[in-house]
CSV table of C-alpha atoms in Angstrom, one decimal:
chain,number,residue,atom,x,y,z
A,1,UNK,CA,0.0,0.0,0.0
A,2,UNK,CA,1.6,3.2,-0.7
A,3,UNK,CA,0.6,6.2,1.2
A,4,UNK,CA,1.1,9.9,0.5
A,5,UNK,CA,1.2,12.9,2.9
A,6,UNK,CA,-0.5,15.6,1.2
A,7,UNK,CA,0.4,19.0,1.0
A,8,UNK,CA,-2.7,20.1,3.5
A,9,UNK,CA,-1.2,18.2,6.2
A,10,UNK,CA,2.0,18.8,5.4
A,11,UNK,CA,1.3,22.4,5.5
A,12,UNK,CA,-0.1,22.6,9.1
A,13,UNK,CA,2.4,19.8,10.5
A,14,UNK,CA,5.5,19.7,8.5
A,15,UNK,CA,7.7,17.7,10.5
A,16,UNK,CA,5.0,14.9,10.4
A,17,UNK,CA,6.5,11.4,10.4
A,18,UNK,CA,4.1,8.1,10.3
A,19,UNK,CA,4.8,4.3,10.4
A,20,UNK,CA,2.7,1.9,8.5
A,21,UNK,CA,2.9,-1.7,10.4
A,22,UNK,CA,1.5,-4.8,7.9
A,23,UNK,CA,1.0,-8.2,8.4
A,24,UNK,CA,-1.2,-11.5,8.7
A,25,UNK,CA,-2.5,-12.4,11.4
A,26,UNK,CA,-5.1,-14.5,13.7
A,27,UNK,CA,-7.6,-12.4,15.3
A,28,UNK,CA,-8.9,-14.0,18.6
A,29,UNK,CA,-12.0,-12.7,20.6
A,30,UNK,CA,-10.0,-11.9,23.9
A,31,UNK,CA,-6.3,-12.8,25.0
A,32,UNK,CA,-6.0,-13.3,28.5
A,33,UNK,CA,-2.4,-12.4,28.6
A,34,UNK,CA,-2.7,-9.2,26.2
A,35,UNK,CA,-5.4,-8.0,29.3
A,36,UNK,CA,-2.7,-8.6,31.7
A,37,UNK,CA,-0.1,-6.2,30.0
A,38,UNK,CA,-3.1,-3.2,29.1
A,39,UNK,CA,-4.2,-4.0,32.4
A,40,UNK,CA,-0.9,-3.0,34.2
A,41,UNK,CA,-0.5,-0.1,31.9
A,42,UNK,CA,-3.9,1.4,32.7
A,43,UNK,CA,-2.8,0.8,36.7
A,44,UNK,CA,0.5,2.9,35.9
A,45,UNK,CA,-1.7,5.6,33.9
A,46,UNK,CA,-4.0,5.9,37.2
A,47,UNK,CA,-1.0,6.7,39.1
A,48,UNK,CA,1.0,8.8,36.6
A,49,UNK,CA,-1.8,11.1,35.0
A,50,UNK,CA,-4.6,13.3,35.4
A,51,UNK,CA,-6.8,14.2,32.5
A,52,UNK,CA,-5.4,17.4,32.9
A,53,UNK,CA,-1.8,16.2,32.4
A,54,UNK,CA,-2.7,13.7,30.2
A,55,UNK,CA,-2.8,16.3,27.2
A,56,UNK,CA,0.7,17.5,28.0
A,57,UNK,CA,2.0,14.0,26.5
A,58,UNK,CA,4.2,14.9,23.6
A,59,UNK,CA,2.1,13.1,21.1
A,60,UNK,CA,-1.1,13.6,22.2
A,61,UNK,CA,-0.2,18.0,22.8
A,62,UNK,CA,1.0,17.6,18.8
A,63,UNK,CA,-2.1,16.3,17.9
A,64,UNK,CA,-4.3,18.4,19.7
A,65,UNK,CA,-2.0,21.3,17.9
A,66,UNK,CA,-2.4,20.1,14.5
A,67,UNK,CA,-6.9,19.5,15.0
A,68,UNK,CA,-6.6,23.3,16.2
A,69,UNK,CA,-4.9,24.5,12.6
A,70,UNK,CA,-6.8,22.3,10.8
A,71,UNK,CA,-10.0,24.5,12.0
A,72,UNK,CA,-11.1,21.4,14.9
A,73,UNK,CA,-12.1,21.6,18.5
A,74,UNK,CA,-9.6,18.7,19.8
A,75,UNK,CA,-11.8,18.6,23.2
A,76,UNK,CA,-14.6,17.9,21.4
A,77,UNK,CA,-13.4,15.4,19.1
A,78,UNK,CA,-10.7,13.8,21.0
A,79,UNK,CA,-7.9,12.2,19.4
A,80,UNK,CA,-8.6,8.5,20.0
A,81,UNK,CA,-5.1,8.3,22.1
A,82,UNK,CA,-6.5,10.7,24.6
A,83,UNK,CA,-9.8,9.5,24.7
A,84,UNK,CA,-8.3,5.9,25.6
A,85,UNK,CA,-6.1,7.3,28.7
A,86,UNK,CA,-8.7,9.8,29.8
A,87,UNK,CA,-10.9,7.1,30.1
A,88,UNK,CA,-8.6,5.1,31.9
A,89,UNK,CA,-7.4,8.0,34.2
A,90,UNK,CA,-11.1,8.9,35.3
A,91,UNK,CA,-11.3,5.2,36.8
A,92,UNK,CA,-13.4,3.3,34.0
A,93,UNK,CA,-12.9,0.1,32.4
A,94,UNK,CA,-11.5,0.0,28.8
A,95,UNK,CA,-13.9,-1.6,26.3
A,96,UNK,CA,-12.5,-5.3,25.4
A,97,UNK,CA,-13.2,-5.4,21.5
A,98,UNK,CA,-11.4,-8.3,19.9
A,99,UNK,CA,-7.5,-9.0,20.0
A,100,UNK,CA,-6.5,-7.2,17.4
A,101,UNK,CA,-8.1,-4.0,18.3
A,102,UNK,CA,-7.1,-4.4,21.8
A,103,UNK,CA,-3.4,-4.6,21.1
A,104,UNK,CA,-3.8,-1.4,19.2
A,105,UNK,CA,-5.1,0.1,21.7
A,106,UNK,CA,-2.7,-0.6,24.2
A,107,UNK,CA,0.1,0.7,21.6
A,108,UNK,CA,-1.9,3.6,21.5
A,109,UNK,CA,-2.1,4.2,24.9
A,110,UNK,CA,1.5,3.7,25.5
A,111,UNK,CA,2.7,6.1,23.2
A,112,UNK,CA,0.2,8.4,22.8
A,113,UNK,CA,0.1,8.2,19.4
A,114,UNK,CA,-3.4,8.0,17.9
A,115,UNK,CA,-3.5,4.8,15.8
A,116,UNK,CA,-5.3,3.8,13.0
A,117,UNK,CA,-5.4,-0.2,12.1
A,118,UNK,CA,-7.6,-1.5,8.8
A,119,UNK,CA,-8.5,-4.6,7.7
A,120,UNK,CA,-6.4,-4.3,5.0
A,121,UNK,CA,-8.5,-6.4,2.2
A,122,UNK,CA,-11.4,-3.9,2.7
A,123,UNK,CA,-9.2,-0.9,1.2
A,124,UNK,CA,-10.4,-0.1,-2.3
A,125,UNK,CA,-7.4,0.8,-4.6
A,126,UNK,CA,-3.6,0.3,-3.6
A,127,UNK,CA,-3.0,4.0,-2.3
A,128,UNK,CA,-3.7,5.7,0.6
A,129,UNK,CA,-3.6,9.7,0.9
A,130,UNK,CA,-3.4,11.7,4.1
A,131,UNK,CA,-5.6,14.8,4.0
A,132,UNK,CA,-8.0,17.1,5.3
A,133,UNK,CA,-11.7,16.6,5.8
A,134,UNK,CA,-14.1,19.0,4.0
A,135,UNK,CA,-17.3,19.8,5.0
A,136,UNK,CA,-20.5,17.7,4.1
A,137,UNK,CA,-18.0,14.9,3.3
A,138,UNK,CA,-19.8,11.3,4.2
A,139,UNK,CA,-17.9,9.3,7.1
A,140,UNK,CA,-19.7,6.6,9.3
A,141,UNK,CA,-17.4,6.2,12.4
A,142,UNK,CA,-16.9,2.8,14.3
A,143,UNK,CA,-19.8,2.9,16.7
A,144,UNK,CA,-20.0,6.3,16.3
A,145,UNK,CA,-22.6,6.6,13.3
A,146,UNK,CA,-22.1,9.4,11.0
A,147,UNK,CA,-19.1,11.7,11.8
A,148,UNK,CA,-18.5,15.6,10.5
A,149,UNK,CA,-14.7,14.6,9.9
A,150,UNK,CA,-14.3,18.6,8.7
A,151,UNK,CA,-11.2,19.7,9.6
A,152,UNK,CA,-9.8,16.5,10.8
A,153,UNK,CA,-7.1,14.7,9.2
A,154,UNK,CA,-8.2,11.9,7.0
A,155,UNK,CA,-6.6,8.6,5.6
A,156,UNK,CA,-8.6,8.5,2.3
A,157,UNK,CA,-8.9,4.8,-0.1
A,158,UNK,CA,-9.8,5.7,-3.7
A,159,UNK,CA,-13.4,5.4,-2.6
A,160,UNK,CA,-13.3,7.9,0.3
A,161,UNK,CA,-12.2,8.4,3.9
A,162,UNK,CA,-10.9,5.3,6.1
A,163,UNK,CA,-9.1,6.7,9.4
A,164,UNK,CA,-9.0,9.8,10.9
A,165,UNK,CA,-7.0,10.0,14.9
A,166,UNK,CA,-10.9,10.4,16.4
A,167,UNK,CA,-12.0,7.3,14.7
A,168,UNK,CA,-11.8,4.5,11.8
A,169,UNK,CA,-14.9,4.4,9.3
A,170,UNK,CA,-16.8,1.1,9.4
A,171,UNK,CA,-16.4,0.2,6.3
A,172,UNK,CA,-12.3,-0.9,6.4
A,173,UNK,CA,-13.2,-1.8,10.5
A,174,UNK,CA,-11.1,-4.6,12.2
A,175,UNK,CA,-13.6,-7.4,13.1
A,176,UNK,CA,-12.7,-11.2,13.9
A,177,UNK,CA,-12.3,-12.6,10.2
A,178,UNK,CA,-9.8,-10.1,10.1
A,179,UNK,CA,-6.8,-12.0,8.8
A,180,UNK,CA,-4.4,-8.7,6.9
A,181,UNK,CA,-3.8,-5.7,8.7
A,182,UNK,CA,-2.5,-2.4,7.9
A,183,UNK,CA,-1.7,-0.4,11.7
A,184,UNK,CA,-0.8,3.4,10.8
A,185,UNK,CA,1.1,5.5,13.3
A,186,UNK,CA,0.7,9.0,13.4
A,187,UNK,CA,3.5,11.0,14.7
A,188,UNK,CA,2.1,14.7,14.4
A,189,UNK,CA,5.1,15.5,17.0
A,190,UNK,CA,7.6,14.7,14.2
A,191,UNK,CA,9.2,12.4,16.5
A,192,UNK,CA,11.1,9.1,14.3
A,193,UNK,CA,12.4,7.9,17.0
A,194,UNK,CA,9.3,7.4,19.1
A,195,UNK,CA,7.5,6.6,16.2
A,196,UNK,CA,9.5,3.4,15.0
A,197,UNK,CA,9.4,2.3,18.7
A,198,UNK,CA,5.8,2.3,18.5
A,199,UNK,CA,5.8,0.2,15.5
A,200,UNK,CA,8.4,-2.0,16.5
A,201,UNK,CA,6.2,-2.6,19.8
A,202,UNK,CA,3.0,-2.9,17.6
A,203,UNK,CA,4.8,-5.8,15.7
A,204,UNK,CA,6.1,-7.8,19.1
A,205,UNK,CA,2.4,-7.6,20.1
A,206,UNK,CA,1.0,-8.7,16.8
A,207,UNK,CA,3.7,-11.6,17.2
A,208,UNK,CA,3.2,-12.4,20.5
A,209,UNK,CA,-0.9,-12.4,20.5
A,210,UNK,CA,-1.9,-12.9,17.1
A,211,UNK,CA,0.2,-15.2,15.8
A,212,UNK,CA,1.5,-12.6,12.9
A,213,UNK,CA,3.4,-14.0,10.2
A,214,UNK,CA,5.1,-11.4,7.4
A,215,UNK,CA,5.3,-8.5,9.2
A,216,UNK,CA,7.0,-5.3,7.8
A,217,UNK,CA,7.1,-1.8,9.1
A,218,UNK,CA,7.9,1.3,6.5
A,219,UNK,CA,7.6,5.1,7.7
A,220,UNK,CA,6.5,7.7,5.1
C-alpha cells in the first residue's frame, strides 16, 4: 500500500512522520495475557496522570496542535489516544473489542500516538492519501454513526475516507475474520524515533498475540 502525505497536512504539520505496520494475522475474541499487559498499563496511567496532564504528553499536545490549525475543536473530538487514557485515568474500564483492536489500543495508549489499524483487504485501490476533511463529506465512524470529519485529518482509499485519529470508518473496520492488517502510526510530533518504537512494539504484540506472520514496518 503506498501512502502519501498531502500537502494540506504537510502544510499545518510539516515535521509529520508516520509508520505503517503490515501483516497477517489471527484475530482471537479476547487474550487473556494481552489483558494482563493493558491492564498493568492502565494501573501505571491511574498513578501517573490526570486528565489534565494527560494532554501535556508529547504526542497527544501535537495532535491536539495540528486538529486546532486544521480549524477542529480537539476537546470535542478527541484524538482517540487521549480519549483511551482519559478514560482510563477517570477510573473506567477499557472496552474489550477483539484482539487485534485491543493490542492497538494498548500501543496507542503507550505512546500516545493515535493509531489507526484497517482490515487491509477492505481498502479499495492500492494507495492511501493523508488529508483534510471537508465539509459535508460522508464518514460513518466505528460505533459512532455518521461523523462531521471537517477539519480533521483523513486517511482516504480511492473510494473515500478510512481513518482519521478520532476514529476509523466502518467500512475498512477490524472485526474477527480479520486475517491482513494495515496499523498506521501518526507522529504529528515529528518524532522518528518514538514513532519506529511504537511500531516495533506494535509488531512484538501482533507476534506475541496474534500469531503474525510477514510482518513489515515502512515510515512515510
Amino acid at each position: 500500500m503506498k501512502i502519501i502525505v498531502t500537502s494540506k497536512i504537510q502544510s499545518v504539520c510539516p515535521d509529520f512522520v508516520g509508520a505503517a505496520v503490515e501483516a497477517w494475522v489471527r484475530n482471537t475474541a479476547y487474550c487473556p495475557e494481552l489483558w494482563d499487559e493493558i491492564n498493568a498499563l492502565c494501573q501505571e496511567y491511574r498513578n501517573r496522570f490526570t486528565t489534565v496532564s494527560i494532554k501535556e504528553m508529547a504526542a497527544i499536545e501535537a495532535t491536539r496542535r495540528v486538529y486546532r490549525a486544521c480549524g477542529k475543536d480537539p476537546s470535542r473530538y478527541r484524538p482517540a489516544a487521549e480519549a483511551l487514557i482519559r478514560r482510563v485515568v477517570q477510573g473506567k474500564e477499557l472496552y474489550q473489542i477483539d484482539t487485534l483492536v485491543d493490542l492497538i489500543n494498548l500501543a496507542s495508549m503507550k505512546y500516545g500516538y493515535s493509531i489507526g489499524g484497517f482490515d487491509a483487504d477492505k481498502f479499495v485501490g492500492d494507495m492511501l492519501t493523508l488529508g483534510v476533511g471537508e465539509a459535508g463529506e460522508p464518514y460513518e465512524g466505528i460505533g459512532r454513526g455518521m461523523l462531521n470529519i471537517e477539519g480533521l485529518p483523513v486517511y482516504r482509499d480511492q473510494k473515500g475516507g478510512v481513518g482519521t485519529p478520532t476514529s476509523d470508518n466502518e467500512r475498512t473496520k477490524i472485526d474477527i475474520t480479520t486475517t491482513h492488517v494495515l496499523i498506521l502510526v501518526n507522529g504529528y510530533d515529528g518524532n522518528k524515533e518514538t514513532v519506529d518504537a511504537n511500531a516495533e512494539f506494535l509488531k512484538s504484540l501482533l507476534e506475541r498475540y496474534a500469531a503474525a506472520s510477514d510482518v513489515t514496518i515502512h515510515t512515510y
